[in-house]
Short mmCIF file of C-alpha atoms in Angstrom, two decimals:
data_model
loop_
_atom_site.label_atom_id
_atom_site.label_comp_id
_atom_site.label_asym_id
_atom_site.label_seq_id
_atom_site.Cartn_x
_atom_site.Cartn_y
_atom_site.Cartn_z
CA UNK A 2 140.95 31.25 135.92
CA UNK A 3 140.20 33.87 138.55
CA UNK A 4 139.50 37.38 137.38
CA UNK A 5 140.70 40.45 139.25
CA UNK A 6 141.59 44.13 138.60
CA UNK A 7 144.68 43.93 140.76
CA UNK A 8 147.51 41.44 140.05
CA UNK A 9 146.42 37.89 140.73
CA UNK A 10 148.60 35.25 142.42
CA UNK A 11 149.22 33.64 139.00
CA UNK A 12 150.41 37.09 137.64
CA UNK A 13 152.78 37.51 140.60
CA UNK A 14 154.15 33.93 140.13
CA UNK A 15 154.69 34.46 136.41
CA UNK A 16 156.46 37.77 137.09
CA UNK A 17 158.63 36.16 139.83
CA UNK A 18 159.73 33.37 137.48
CA UNK A 19 160.59 35.84 134.68
CA UNK A 20 162.54 38.03 137.08
CA UNK A 21 164.27 34.98 138.51
CA UNK A 22 165.28 34.06 134.88
CA UNK A 23 166.71 37.61 134.39
CA UNK A 24 168.54 37.41 137.71
CA UNK A 25 169.87 33.94 136.83
CA UNK A 26 171.33 35.21 133.51
CA UNK A 27 172.94 38.13 135.39
CA UNK A 28 174.53 35.88 138.08
CA UNK A 29 175.71 33.35 135.47
CA UNK A 30 177.42 36.15 133.55
CA UNK A 31 178.90 37.41 136.81
CA UNK A 32 180.60 34.02 137.39
CA UNK A 33 181.99 34.05 133.88
CA UNK A 34 183.71 37.36 134.36
CA UNK A 35 185.23 36.22 137.63
CA UNK A 36 182.82 37.18 140.42
CA UNK A 37 179.19 37.95 141.25
CA UNK A 38 180.31 41.14 143.03
CA UNK A 39 181.23 42.77 139.68
CA UNK A 40 177.79 41.83 138.34
CA UNK A 41 176.29 43.40 141.48
CA UNK A 42 178.03 46.72 140.78
CA UNK A 43 176.76 46.69 137.19
CA UNK A 44 173.28 46.02 138.49
CA UNK A 45 173.51 48.88 140.94
CA UNK A 46 174.66 51.22 138.20
CA UNK A 47 171.84 50.09 135.85
CA UNK A 48 169.27 50.39 138.69
CA UNK A 49 170.47 53.92 139.47
CA UNK A 50 170.18 54.98 135.87
CA UNK A 51 166.85 53.34 135.24
CA UNK A 52 165.33 54.65 138.46
CA UNK A 53 166.31 58.14 137.48
CA UNK A 54 164.49 57.49 134.21
CA UNK A 55 161.60 56.11 136.18
CA UNK A 56 161.12 59.36 138.01
CA UNK A 57 161.22 61.57 134.94
CA UNK A 58 159.73 59.01 132.51
CA UNK A 59 156.32 60.67 132.31
CA UNK A 60 157.80 63.90 131.05
CA UNK A 61 160.00 62.03 128.56
CA UNK A 62 157.04 59.97 127.31
CA UNK A 63 154.77 62.97 126.89
CA UNK A 64 157.49 64.74 124.94
CA UNK A 65 158.38 61.79 122.70
CA UNK A 66 154.73 61.01 121.85
CA UNK A 67 153.64 64.62 121.37
CA UNK A 68 150.90 64.17 124.02
CA UNK A 69 149.44 67.30 125.58
CA UNK A 70 147.74 67.38 128.99
CA UNK A 71 144.16 68.65 128.51
CA UNK A 72 141.70 70.22 130.88
CA UNK A 73 138.11 69.08 131.48
CA UNK A 74 136.92 72.00 129.29
CA UNK A 75 139.15 70.91 126.40
CA UNK A 76 138.22 67.24 126.53
CA UNK A 77 135.03 66.69 128.56
CA UNK A 78 134.18 63.22 127.13
CA UNK A 79 137.64 61.84 127.79
CA UNK A 80 137.75 63.32 131.30
CA UNK A 81 134.32 61.92 132.10
CA UNK A 82 135.36 58.38 131.09
CA UNK A 83 138.66 58.55 132.99
CA UNK A 84 136.90 59.90 136.13
CA UNK A 85 134.44 57.04 136.02
CA UNK A 86 137.09 54.38 135.60
CA UNK A 87 139.39 55.82 138.27
CA UNK A 88 136.51 55.85 140.76
CA UNK A 89 135.60 52.24 139.82
CA UNK A 90 139.23 51.18 140.25
CA UNK A 91 139.62 53.12 143.51
CA UNK A 92 142.60 55.21 142.39
CA UNK A 93 143.14 59.03 142.16
CA UNK A 94 142.06 60.33 138.74
CA UNK A 95 145.03 60.31 136.44
CA UNK A 96 145.93 63.34 134.33
CA UNK A 97 144.39 63.23 130.88
CA UNK A 98 146.30 63.87 127.67
CA UNK A 99 145.63 63.93 123.95
CA UNK A 100 147.87 63.02 121.02
CA UNK A 101 146.78 64.68 117.76
CA UNK A 102 147.07 61.72 115.45
CA UNK A 103 144.73 59.84 113.07
CA UNK A 104 145.91 56.44 114.30
CA UNK A 105 143.66 55.17 117.07
CA UNK A 106 145.77 54.34 120.12
CA UNK A 107 146.28 55.06 123.83
CA UNK A 108 148.85 54.71 126.56
CA UNK A 109 149.45 55.26 130.27
CA UNK A 110 152.59 56.58 131.92
CA UNK A 111 153.70 57.93 135.31
CA UNK A 112 155.66 56.30 138.10
CA UNK A 113 152.66 55.52 140.35
CA UNK A 114 148.92 56.00 140.85
CA UNK A 115 149.41 59.57 142.15
CA UNK A 116 151.48 60.62 139.07
CA UNK A 117 149.69 58.69 136.35
CA UNK A 118 148.82 60.06 132.97
CA UNK A 119 146.37 58.45 130.56
CA UNK A 120 146.56 59.56 126.91
CA UNK A 121 144.41 58.87 123.86
CA UNK A 122 144.87 59.88 120.23
CA UNK A 123 142.24 62.03 118.45
CA UNK A 124 141.91 59.12 115.95
CA UNK A 125 140.82 56.87 118.80
CA UNK A 126 138.26 59.36 120.05
CA UNK A 127 136.72 59.82 116.63
CA UNK A 128 136.57 56.19 115.57
CA UNK A 129 135.44 54.43 118.78
CA UNK A 130 132.13 54.63 120.58
CA UNK A 131 131.95 55.37 124.33
CA UNK A 132 132.03 51.67 125.32
CA UNK A 133 135.15 51.03 123.23
CA UNK A 134 136.96 54.10 124.57
CA UNK A 135 136.05 53.06 128.06
CA UNK A 136 137.51 49.57 127.41
CA UNK A 137 140.79 50.96 126.02
CA UNK A 138 141.19 53.40 128.88
CA UNK A 139 140.34 50.69 131.44
CA UNK A 140 143.23 48.70 129.94
CA UNK A 141 145.48 51.71 130.59
CA UNK A 142 144.13 52.12 134.12
CA UNK A 143 144.95 48.41 134.52
CA UNK A 144 148.63 49.24 133.82
CA UNK A 145 148.50 51.95 136.47
CA UNK A 146 146.95 49.63 139.08
CA UNK A 147 149.50 46.90 138.37
CA UNK A 148 152.43 49.39 138.69
CA UNK A 149 153.68 48.36 135.26
CA UNK A 150 156.01 51.33 134.97
CA UNK A 151 157.84 50.02 138.05
CA UNK A 152 157.84 46.43 136.68
CA UNK A 153 159.24 47.52 133.32
CA UNK A 154 161.84 49.76 135.02
CA UNK A 155 163.21 46.90 137.14
CA UNK A 156 163.20 44.49 134.12
CA UNK A 157 164.98 47.12 132.00
CA UNK A 158 167.57 47.64 134.81
CA UNK A 159 168.52 43.98 134.98
CA UNK A 160 168.52 43.65 131.18
CA UNK A 161 170.73 46.78 130.97
CA UNK A 162 173.20 45.32 133.52
CA UNK A 163 173.32 42.06 131.49
CA UNK A 164 174.08 43.97 128.33
CA UNK A 165 176.82 46.00 130.12
CA UNK A 166 178.50 42.78 131.22
CA UNK A 167 178.07 41.26 127.77
CA UNK A 168 179.85 44.27 126.26
CA UNK A 169 182.59 44.07 128.88
CA UNK A 170 183.22 40.40 128.08
CA UNK A 171 183.24 41.11 124.33
CA UNK A 172 185.82 43.88 124.86
CA UNK A 173 187.89 41.66 127.07
CA UNK A 174 187.94 39.05 124.28
CA UNK A 175 188.87 41.69 121.67
CA UNK A 176 191.72 42.99 123.84
CA UNK A 177 192.88 39.48 124.72
CA UNK A 178 191.90 39.50 128.40
CA UNK A 179 189.86 36.29 128.11
CA UNK A 180 191.17 32.73 128.16
CA UNK A 181 194.87 31.78 128.37
CA UNK A 182 197.42 29.75 126.59
CA UNK A 183 196.10 26.30 127.56
CA UNK A 184 193.42 24.48 125.63
CA UNK A 185 191.06 24.64 128.66
CA UNK A 186 191.58 28.38 129.07
CA UNK A 187 190.80 28.98 125.40
CA UNK A 188 187.68 26.93 125.62
CA UNK A 189 186.56 28.89 128.67
CA UNK A 190 187.30 32.13 126.81
CA UNK A 191 185.17 31.02 123.88
CA UNK A 192 182.36 29.97 126.18
CA UNK A 193 182.43 33.36 127.85
CA UNK A 194 182.32 35.10 124.49
CA UNK A 195 179.34 32.94 123.41
CA UNK A 196 177.59 33.76 126.68
CA UNK A 197 178.37 37.49 126.20
CA UNK A 198 176.54 37.39 122.86
CA UNK A 199 173.65 35.15 123.87
CA UNK A 200 172.93 36.50 127.39
CA UNK A 201 171.77 40.01 126.36
CA UNK A 202 169.60 38.40 123.69
CA UNK A 203 168.05 36.02 126.26
CA UNK A 204 167.55 38.97 128.63
CA UNK A 205 165.75 40.90 125.90
CA UNK A 206 163.45 37.94 125.25
CA UNK A 207 162.60 37.72 128.97
CA UNK A 208 162.04 41.46 129.10
CA UNK A 209 159.69 41.19 126.10
CA UNK A 210 157.90 38.27 127.72
CA UNK A 211 157.34 40.43 130.82
CA UNK A 212 155.92 43.25 128.63
CA UNK A 213 153.56 40.81 126.83
CA UNK A 214 152.32 39.26 130.06
CA UNK A 215 151.54 42.75 131.48
CA UNK A 216 149.43 43.46 128.37
CA UNK A 217 147.31 40.34 129.03
CA UNK A 218 146.80 41.39 132.69
CA UNK A 219 145.77 44.91 131.64
CA UNK A 220 143.31 43.39 129.17
CA UNK A 221 141.90 41.33 132.03
CA UNK A 222 141.66 44.45 134.21
CA UNK A 223 139.70 46.19 131.43
CA UNK A 224 137.28 43.31 131.15
CA UNK A 225 136.69 43.28 134.95
CA UNK A 226 136.40 47.07 135.29
CA UNK A 227 133.96 47.56 132.40
CA UNK A 228 132.25 44.15 132.65
CA UNK A 229 132.27 44.25 128.84
CA UNK A 230 135.17 42.28 127.34
CA UNK A 231 133.44 42.46 123.95
CA UNK A 232 134.09 46.23 123.89
CA UNK A 233 137.85 45.71 124.18
CA UNK A 234 137.69 42.98 121.50
CA UNK A 235 135.91 45.43 119.18
CA UNK A 236 138.35 48.28 120.01
CA UNK A 237 141.47 46.09 119.47
CA UNK A 238 140.08 44.91 116.12
CA UNK A 239 139.45 48.50 114.94
CA UNK A 240 142.96 49.62 116.09
CA UNK A 241 144.61 46.61 114.36
CA UNK A 242 142.81 47.36 111.11
CA UNK A 243 143.78 51.03 111.13
CA UNK A 244 147.43 50.26 111.99
CA UNK A 245 147.81 47.77 109.12
CA UNK A 246 146.01 49.99 106.59
CA UNK A 247 147.64 53.26 107.46
CA UNK A 248 151.12 54.24 108.53
CA UNK A 249 152.87 54.34 111.88
CA UNK A 250 152.04 56.90 114.53
CA UNK A 251 154.23 60.03 114.62
CA UNK A 252 155.91 59.19 117.93
CA UNK A 253 159.29 57.86 118.84
CA UNK A 254 159.54 54.05 118.12
CA UNK A 255 161.14 53.71 121.55
CA UNK A 256 157.59 54.26 122.95
CA UNK A 257 156.22 51.19 121.13
CA UNK A 258 155.72 49.15 124.29
CA UNK A 259 153.63 51.83 126.00
CA UNK A 260 150.67 51.90 123.61
CA UNK A 261 147.68 49.56 123.85
CA UNK A 262 148.62 48.23 120.42
CA UNK A 263 152.14 48.48 118.93
CA UNK A 264 151.84 51.42 116.51
CA UNK A 265 154.94 50.33 114.54
CA UNK A 266 154.30 46.63 113.99
CA UNK A 267 154.70 44.79 110.78
CA UNK A 268 152.71 41.72 109.85
CA UNK A 269 155.70 39.40 109.72
CA UNK A 270 156.95 40.17 113.21
CA UNK A 271 157.21 37.10 115.36
CA UNK A 272 155.48 37.30 118.74
CA UNK A 273 158.74 36.31 120.49
CA UNK A 274 160.36 39.57 119.34
CA UNK A 275 157.32 41.68 120.13
CA UNK A 276 156.51 44.01 123.06
CA UNK A 277 152.84 43.04 122.70
CA UNK A 278 151.09 39.73 122.28
CA UNK A 279 149.30 39.31 118.88
CA UNK A 280 145.90 40.85 118.72
CA UNK A 281 144.54 37.43 117.75
CA UNK A 282 145.84 35.94 121.05
CA UNK A 283 144.58 38.83 123.03
CA UNK A 284 141.12 38.48 121.51
CA UNK A 285 141.16 34.71 122.21
CA UNK A 286 141.95 35.40 125.90
CA UNK A 287 139.25 38.08 126.07
CA UNK A 288 136.74 35.64 124.59
CA UNK A 289 137.71 33.17 127.33
CA UNK A 290 137.15 35.87 129.93
CA UNK A 291 133.80 36.76 128.38
CA UNK A 292 132.68 33.14 128.53
CA UNK A 293 133.71 33.05 132.18
CA UNK A 294 131.65 36.14 132.83
CA UNK A 295 128.65 34.42 131.33
CA UNK A 296 128.63 35.95 127.86
CA UNK A 297 128.07 33.58 124.92
CA UNK A 298 130.77 34.33 122.38
CA UNK B 11 136.11 54.33 81.82
CA UNK B 12 139.54 53.50 83.25
CA UNK B 13 140.01 53.16 86.98
CA UNK B 14 142.98 54.30 88.96
CA UNK B 15 144.22 54.04 92.54
CA UNK B 16 145.32 57.31 94.18
CA UNK B 17 146.92 57.67 97.58
CA UNK B 18 145.67 60.26 99.99
CA UNK B 19 147.90 61.45 102.84
CA UNK B 20 145.76 62.12 105.92
CA UNK B 21 148.66 62.70 108.39
CA UNK B 22 147.68 66.32 108.94
CA UNK B 23 143.97 66.00 109.60
CA UNK B 24 144.35 66.92 113.30
CA UNK B 25 147.33 69.25 113.27
CA UNK B 26 149.49 71.00 110.77
CA UNK B 27 152.94 69.80 111.75
CA UNK B 28 155.61 68.08 109.64
CA UNK B 29 155.37 64.35 110.08
CA UNK B 30 158.17 61.80 109.97
CA UNK B 31 155.74 58.99 109.10
CA UNK B 32 152.96 59.55 106.61
CA UNK B 33 149.44 58.08 107.01
CA UNK B 34 148.34 57.06 103.55
CA UNK B 35 145.18 55.43 102.28
CA UNK B 36 144.59 54.17 98.75
CA UNK B 37 141.33 55.20 97.08
CA UNK B 38 140.00 53.65 93.82
CA UNK B 39 138.83 56.35 91.44
CA UNK B 40 137.78 56.78 87.84
CA UNK B 41 137.89 59.73 85.55
CA UNK B 42 134.57 61.23 86.67
CA UNK B 43 135.23 60.83 90.46
CA UNK B 44 135.15 64.27 92.05
CA UNK B 45 137.56 65.58 94.65
CA UNK B 46 134.55 65.79 96.99
CA UNK B 47 134.04 62.03 96.53
CA UNK B 48 137.69 61.33 97.48
CA UNK B 49 137.56 63.65 100.38
CA UNK B 50 134.31 62.16 101.71
CA UNK B 51 135.68 58.58 101.34
CA UNK B 52 138.70 59.38 103.50
CA UNK B 53 136.82 61.44 106.07
CA UNK B 54 134.26 58.68 106.30
CA UNK B 55 137.06 56.18 106.97
CA UNK B 56 138.32 58.42 109.77
CA UNK B 57 134.80 59.04 111.03
CA UNK B 58 135.25 62.85 110.76
CA UNK B 59 131.92 64.43 109.78
CA UNK B 60 133.18 68.01 109.16
CA UNK B 61 133.67 67.88 105.39
CA UNK B 62 133.37 71.63 104.95
CA UNK B 63 136.54 72.09 107.05
CA UNK B 64 138.68 69.92 104.80
CA UNK B 65 140.14 70.30 101.31
CA UNK B 66 142.47 68.40 99.12
CA UNK B 67 145.79 69.73 97.88
CA UNK B 68 147.79 68.37 94.95
CA UNK B 69 151.22 69.60 93.87
CA UNK B 70 150.87 72.53 96.27
CA UNK B 71 147.50 73.60 94.79
CA UNK B 72 144.18 73.58 96.61
CA UNK B 73 141.65 71.58 94.55
CA UNK B 74 137.97 72.50 94.14
CA UNK B 75 135.40 69.98 95.44
CA UNK B 76 133.66 69.81 92.10
CA UNK B 77 136.80 69.05 90.10
CA UNK B 78 136.95 65.61 88.59
CA UNK B 79 139.98 63.33 88.48
CA UNK B 80 139.81 63.69 84.68
CA UNK B 81 140.72 67.38 85.02
CA UNK B 82 143.96 66.55 86.83
CA UNK B 83 147.15 65.13 85.50
CA UNK B 84 147.39 62.30 88.02
CA UNK B 85 150.01 59.56 87.66
CA UNK B 86 149.84 56.17 89.29
CA UNK B 87 152.01 57.23 92.23
CA UNK B 88 150.26 60.56 92.92
CA UNK B 89 149.69 61.46 96.51
CA UNK B 90 146.86 63.86 97.36
CA UNK B 91 147.01 65.74 100.68
CA UNK B 92 143.98 66.00 102.89
CA UNK B 93 144.17 69.25 104.84
CA UNK B 94 142.09 71.06 107.42
CA UNK B 95 141.32 74.75 106.86
CA UNK B 96 140.50 75.66 110.50
CA UNK B 97 141.78 73.61 113.45
CA UNK B 98 140.21 75.91 116.07
CA UNK B 99 136.78 75.31 114.46
CA UNK B 100 137.52 71.57 114.18
CA UNK B 101 138.29 71.17 117.89
CA UNK B 102 135.40 73.42 118.89
CA UNK B 103 133.00 71.28 116.87
CA UNK B 104 134.53 68.03 118.25
CA UNK B 105 133.91 69.39 121.77
CA UNK B 106 130.42 70.46 120.86
CA UNK B 107 129.64 66.96 119.55
CA UNK B 108 131.20 65.24 122.60
CA UNK B 109 133.97 63.69 120.49
CA UNK B 110 136.75 64.96 122.73
#
């Protein structure tokens, strides 16, 4: 395993395969409704909508999480840590925001390195030591470096297009526009309906798999940037304990995938349905990275 | 001496805004546990050292630190509220102590 702050070849390959899967589902659905060109128009519409969201996403995210941009005078410790990490990562210093919440958590948003915002909760600042805060924010800087806002926007666009087509097929079936009088036509109609139900589900799974893989790479970036994977292990453990003992964060549940740890998770949630890998798996990977760096864990 | 578990709502320790989700923690108490003990247990859990800035409210009434659980009519499902008396002072101290 090679370690890097930027996306590695393996990360690019994995992302390409997952996007190819999403594209494959879209094209297959396109054939079912009578032509790839219709699927293309749906994709174009979804891309247009999601890219508009991509440009205003930082404002939406700040509003739906209750995060407030703070000056250096208001949060000197947080600014100092973000400055240090941005300079180590070779990116412009992101804006810094605070969410006034007892649950320890953090997120990054913004469409690119120049418009990035890194936010931390007051709970995180009070519970973690400097090394742990640095590890958490390095994970967020990792998302900025990897352009994960762009990645998730493209994934969401394709998944949206797939769900539009799924809905169209379902409505065609309801209104009698699918299949015909012959046995073959009916079978084709049923197959299309089945695909209309299963394809959006499959697309969601692929989208979630992309989200989970980006979390692992951001963890790796944190380990490389800080040279202390143990600090992220310790921070993730503290966050996990607080989330399970307390209650969810007062933010919109639609922001779940943004945070370093899903603030709304329940213990019985299967990883397949989750935006984040389990903390257990993340810690296992970080321990692997630590061993590779020469730490004995 | 019978023991009891009370819930403390700490959702408003950093700002006084209505919350959709409540942050609750269960604290084991007995009849001679003081309000100060409960407050300090929760603040300790949150690693907030400014005990003098916080108080506990129950049924809309501010409780005195020296009051014991015995002096309250607390049922099993009682929820005590942990509140901050001065947010400006809280954030000023957090800045002073390099917590922000």
